[in-house]
PDB file of C-alpha atoms in Angstrom:
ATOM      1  CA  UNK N   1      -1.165   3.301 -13.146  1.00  0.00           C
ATOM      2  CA  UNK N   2       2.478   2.506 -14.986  1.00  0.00           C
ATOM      3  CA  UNK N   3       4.412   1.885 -11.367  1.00  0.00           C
ATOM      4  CA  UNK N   4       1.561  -0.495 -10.765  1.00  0.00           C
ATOM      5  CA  UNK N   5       2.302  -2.559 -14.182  1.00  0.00           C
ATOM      6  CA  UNK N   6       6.203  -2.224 -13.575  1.00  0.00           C
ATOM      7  CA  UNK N   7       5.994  -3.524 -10.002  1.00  0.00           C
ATOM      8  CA  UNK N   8       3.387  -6.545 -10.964  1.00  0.00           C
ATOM      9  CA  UNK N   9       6.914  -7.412 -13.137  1.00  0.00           C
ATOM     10  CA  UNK N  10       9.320  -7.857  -9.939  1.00  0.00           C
ATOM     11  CA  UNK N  11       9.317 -11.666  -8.405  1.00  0.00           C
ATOM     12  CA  UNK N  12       9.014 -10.519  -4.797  1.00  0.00           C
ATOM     13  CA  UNK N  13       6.955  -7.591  -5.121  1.00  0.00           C
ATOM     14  CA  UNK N  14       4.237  -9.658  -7.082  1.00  0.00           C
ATOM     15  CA  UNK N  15       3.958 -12.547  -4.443  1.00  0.00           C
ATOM     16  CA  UNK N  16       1.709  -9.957  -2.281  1.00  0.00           C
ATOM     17  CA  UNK N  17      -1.843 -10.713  -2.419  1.00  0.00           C
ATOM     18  CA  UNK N  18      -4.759  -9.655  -0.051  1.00  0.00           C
ATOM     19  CA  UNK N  19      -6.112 -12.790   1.460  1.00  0.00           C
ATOM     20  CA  UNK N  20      -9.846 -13.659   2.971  1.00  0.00           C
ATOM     21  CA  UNK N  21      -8.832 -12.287   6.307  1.00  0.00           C
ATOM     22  CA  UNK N  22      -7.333  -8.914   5.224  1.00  0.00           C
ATOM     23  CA  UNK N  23     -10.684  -8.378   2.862  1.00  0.00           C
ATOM     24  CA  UNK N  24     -12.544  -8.853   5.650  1.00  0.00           C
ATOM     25  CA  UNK N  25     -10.624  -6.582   7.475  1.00  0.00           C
ATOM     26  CA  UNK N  26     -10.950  -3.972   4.851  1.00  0.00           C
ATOM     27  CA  UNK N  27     -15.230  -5.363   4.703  1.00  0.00           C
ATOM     28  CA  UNK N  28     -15.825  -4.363   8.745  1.00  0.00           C
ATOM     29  CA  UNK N  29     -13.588  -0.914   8.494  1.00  0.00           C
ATOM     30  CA  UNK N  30     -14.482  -0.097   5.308  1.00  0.00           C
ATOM     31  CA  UNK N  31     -12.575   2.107   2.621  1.00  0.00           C
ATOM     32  CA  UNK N  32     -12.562   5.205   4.153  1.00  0.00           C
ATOM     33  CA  UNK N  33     -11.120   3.909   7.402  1.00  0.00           C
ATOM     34  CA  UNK N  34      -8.154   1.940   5.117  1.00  0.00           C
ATOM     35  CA  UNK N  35      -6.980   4.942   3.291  1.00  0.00           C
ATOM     36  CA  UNK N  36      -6.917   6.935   7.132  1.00  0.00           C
ATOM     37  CA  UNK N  37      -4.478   4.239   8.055  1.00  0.00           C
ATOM     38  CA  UNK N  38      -2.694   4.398   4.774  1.00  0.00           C
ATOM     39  CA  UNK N  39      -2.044   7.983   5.258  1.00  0.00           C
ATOM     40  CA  UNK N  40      -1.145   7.346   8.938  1.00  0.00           C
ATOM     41  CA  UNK N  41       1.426   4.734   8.373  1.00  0.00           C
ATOM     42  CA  UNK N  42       3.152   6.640   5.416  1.00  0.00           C
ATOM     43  CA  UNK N  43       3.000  10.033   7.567  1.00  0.00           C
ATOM     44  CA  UNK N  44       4.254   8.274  10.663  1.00  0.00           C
ATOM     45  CA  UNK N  45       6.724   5.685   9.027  1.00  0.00           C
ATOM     46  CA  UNK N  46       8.391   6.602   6.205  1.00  0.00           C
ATOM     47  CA  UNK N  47       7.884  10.525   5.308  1.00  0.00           C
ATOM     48  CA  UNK N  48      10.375  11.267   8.038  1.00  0.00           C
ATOM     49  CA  UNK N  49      13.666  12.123   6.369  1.00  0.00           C
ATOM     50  CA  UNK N  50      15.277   9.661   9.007  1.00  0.00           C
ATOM     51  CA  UNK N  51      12.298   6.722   9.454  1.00  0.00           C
ATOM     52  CA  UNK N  52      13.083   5.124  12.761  1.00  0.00           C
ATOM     53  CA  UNK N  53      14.011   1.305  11.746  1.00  0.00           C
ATOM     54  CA  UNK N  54      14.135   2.333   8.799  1.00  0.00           C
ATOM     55  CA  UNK N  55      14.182  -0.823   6.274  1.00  0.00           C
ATOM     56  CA  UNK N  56      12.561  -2.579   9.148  1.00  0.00           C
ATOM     57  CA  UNK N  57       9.787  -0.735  10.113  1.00  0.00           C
ATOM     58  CA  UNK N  58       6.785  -2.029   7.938  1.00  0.00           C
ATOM     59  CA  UNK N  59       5.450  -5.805   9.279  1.00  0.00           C
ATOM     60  CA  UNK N  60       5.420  -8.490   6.096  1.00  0.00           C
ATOM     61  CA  UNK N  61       1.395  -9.236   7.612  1.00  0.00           C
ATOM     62  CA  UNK N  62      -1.070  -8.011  10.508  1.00  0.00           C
ATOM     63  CA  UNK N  63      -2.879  -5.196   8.074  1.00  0.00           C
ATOM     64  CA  UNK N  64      -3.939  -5.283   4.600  1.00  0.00           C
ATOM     65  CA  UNK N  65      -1.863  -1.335   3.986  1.00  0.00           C
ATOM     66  CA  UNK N  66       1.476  -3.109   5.266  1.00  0.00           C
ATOM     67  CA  UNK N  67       0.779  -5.706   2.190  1.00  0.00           C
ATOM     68  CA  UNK N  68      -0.483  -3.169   0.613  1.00  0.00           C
ATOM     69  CA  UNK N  69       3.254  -0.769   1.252  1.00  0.00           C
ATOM     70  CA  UNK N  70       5.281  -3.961   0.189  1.00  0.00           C
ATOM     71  CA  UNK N  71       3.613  -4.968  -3.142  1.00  0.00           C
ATOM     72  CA  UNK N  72       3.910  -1.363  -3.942  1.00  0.00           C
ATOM     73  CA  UNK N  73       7.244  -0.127  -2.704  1.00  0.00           C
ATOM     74  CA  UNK N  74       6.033   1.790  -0.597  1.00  0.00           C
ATOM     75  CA  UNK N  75       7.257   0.274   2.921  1.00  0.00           C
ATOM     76  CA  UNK N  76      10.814   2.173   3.574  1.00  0.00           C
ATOM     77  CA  UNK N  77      12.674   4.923   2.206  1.00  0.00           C
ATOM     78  CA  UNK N  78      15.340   2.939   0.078  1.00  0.00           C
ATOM     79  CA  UNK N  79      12.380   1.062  -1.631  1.00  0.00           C
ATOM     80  CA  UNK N  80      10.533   4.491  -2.245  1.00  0.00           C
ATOM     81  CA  UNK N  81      13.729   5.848  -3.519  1.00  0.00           C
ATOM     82  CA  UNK N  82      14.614   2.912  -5.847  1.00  0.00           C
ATOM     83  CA  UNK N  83      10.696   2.873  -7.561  1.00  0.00           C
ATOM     84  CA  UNK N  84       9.501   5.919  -6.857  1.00  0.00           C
ATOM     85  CA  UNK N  85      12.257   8.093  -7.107  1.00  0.00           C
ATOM     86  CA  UNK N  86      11.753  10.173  -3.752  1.00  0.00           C
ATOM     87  CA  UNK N  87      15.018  10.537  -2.177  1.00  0.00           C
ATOM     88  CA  UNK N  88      16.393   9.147   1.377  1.00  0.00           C
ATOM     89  CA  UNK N  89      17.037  11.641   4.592  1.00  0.00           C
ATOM     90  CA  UNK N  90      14.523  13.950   3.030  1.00  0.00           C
ATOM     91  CA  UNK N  91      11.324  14.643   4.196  1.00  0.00           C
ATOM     92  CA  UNK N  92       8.819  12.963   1.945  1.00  0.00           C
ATOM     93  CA  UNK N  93       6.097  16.129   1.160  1.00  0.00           C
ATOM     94  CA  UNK N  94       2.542  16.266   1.348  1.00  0.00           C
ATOM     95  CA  UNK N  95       2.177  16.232  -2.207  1.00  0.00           C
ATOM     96  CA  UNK N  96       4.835  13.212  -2.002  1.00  0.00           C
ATOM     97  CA  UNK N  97       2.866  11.001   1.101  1.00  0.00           C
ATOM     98  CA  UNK N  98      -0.780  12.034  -1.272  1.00  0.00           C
ATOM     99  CA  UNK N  99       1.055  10.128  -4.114  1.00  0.00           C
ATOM    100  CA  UNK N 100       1.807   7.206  -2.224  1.00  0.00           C
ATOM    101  CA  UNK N 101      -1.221   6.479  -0.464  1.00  0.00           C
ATOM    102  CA  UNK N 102      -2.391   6.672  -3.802  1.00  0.00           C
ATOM    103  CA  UNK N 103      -0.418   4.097  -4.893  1.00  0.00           C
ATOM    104  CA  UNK N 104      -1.634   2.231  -2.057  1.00  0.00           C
ATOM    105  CA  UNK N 105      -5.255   2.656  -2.786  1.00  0.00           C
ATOM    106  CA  UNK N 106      -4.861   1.627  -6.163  1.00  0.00           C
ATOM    107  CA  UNK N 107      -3.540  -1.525  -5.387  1.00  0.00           C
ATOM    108  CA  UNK N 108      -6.044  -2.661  -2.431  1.00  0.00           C
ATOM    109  CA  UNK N 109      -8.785  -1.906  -5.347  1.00  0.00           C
ATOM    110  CA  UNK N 110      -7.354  -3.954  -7.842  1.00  0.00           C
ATOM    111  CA  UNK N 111      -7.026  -6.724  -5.346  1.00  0.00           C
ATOM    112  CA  UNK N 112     -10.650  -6.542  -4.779  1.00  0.00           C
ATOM    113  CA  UNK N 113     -11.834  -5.903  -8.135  1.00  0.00           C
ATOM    114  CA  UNK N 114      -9.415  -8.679  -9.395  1.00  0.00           C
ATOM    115  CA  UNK N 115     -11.453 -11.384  -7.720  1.00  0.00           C
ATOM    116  CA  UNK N 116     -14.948 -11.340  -8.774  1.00  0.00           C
ATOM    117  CA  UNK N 117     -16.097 -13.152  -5.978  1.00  0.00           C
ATOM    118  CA  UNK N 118     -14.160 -11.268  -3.087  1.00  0.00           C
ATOM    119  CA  UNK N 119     -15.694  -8.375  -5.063  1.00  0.00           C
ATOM    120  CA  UNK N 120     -19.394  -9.094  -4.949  1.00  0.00           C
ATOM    121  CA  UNK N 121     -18.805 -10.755  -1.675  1.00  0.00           C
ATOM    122  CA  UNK N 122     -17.606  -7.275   0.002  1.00  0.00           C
ATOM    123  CA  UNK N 123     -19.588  -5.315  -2.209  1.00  0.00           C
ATOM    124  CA  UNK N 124     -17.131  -2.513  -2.913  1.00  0.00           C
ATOM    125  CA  UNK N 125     -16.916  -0.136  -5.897  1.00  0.00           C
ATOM    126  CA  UNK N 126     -13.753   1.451  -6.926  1.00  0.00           C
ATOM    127  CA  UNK N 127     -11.953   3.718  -4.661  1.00  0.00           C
ATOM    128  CA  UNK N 128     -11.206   7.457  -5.796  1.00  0.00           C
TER     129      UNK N 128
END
């Protein structure tokens, strides 16, 4: 995935990492749970056209998809504009929230996969 390659490239967005307690997290709730809260948070957070806090309203830690929205640019509107190219005070679209969740996904499985023994430790395959 190209925006995956050019965001590995940016100082801060690269200093995001899933650690030992966020793979366990994703280990007990599994995959299928991870990508329901990935499409929650992006539905609930940012596809509003006017996000409440917006800029704010992602946590830096607590849940491996708030990582997850930072090291992807997917964590407030003016980041999603700037990388993604959606535009601000517009409703993000399905098609638009499928993309980014996407984007998401992508990333959590190439933090697993990236880490041969976090990967046969949880076990996981690649995500689709």
């Amino acid at each position: 995935m190209d925006i995956l390659d050019r965001l590995a490239k940016s100082k801060f967005r690269s200093r995001f990492k899933l650690r030992a307690k966020e793979l366990e997290y994703i280990k007990d709730k599994g995959l299928d749970t991870i990508y329901s809260h990935a499409c929650d948070f992006i539905r609930d957070r940012v596809a509003p056209a006017e996000p409440a806090n917006d800029g704010k309203q992602t946590p830096m830690k607590g849940h491996p998809v708030f990582i997850a929205q930072h090291a992807t640019a997917t964590c407030c509107r003016g980041c999603i504009e700037k990388w993604h190219k959606f535009p601000k005070h517009k409703q993000l679209t399905q098609s638009e929230q499928e993309y980014l969740v996407s984007v998401i996904m992508e990333w959590i499985n190439r933090q697993i996969n990236s880490n041969p023994v976090f990967k046969r430790y949880l076990n996981f395959h690649i995500f689709s």
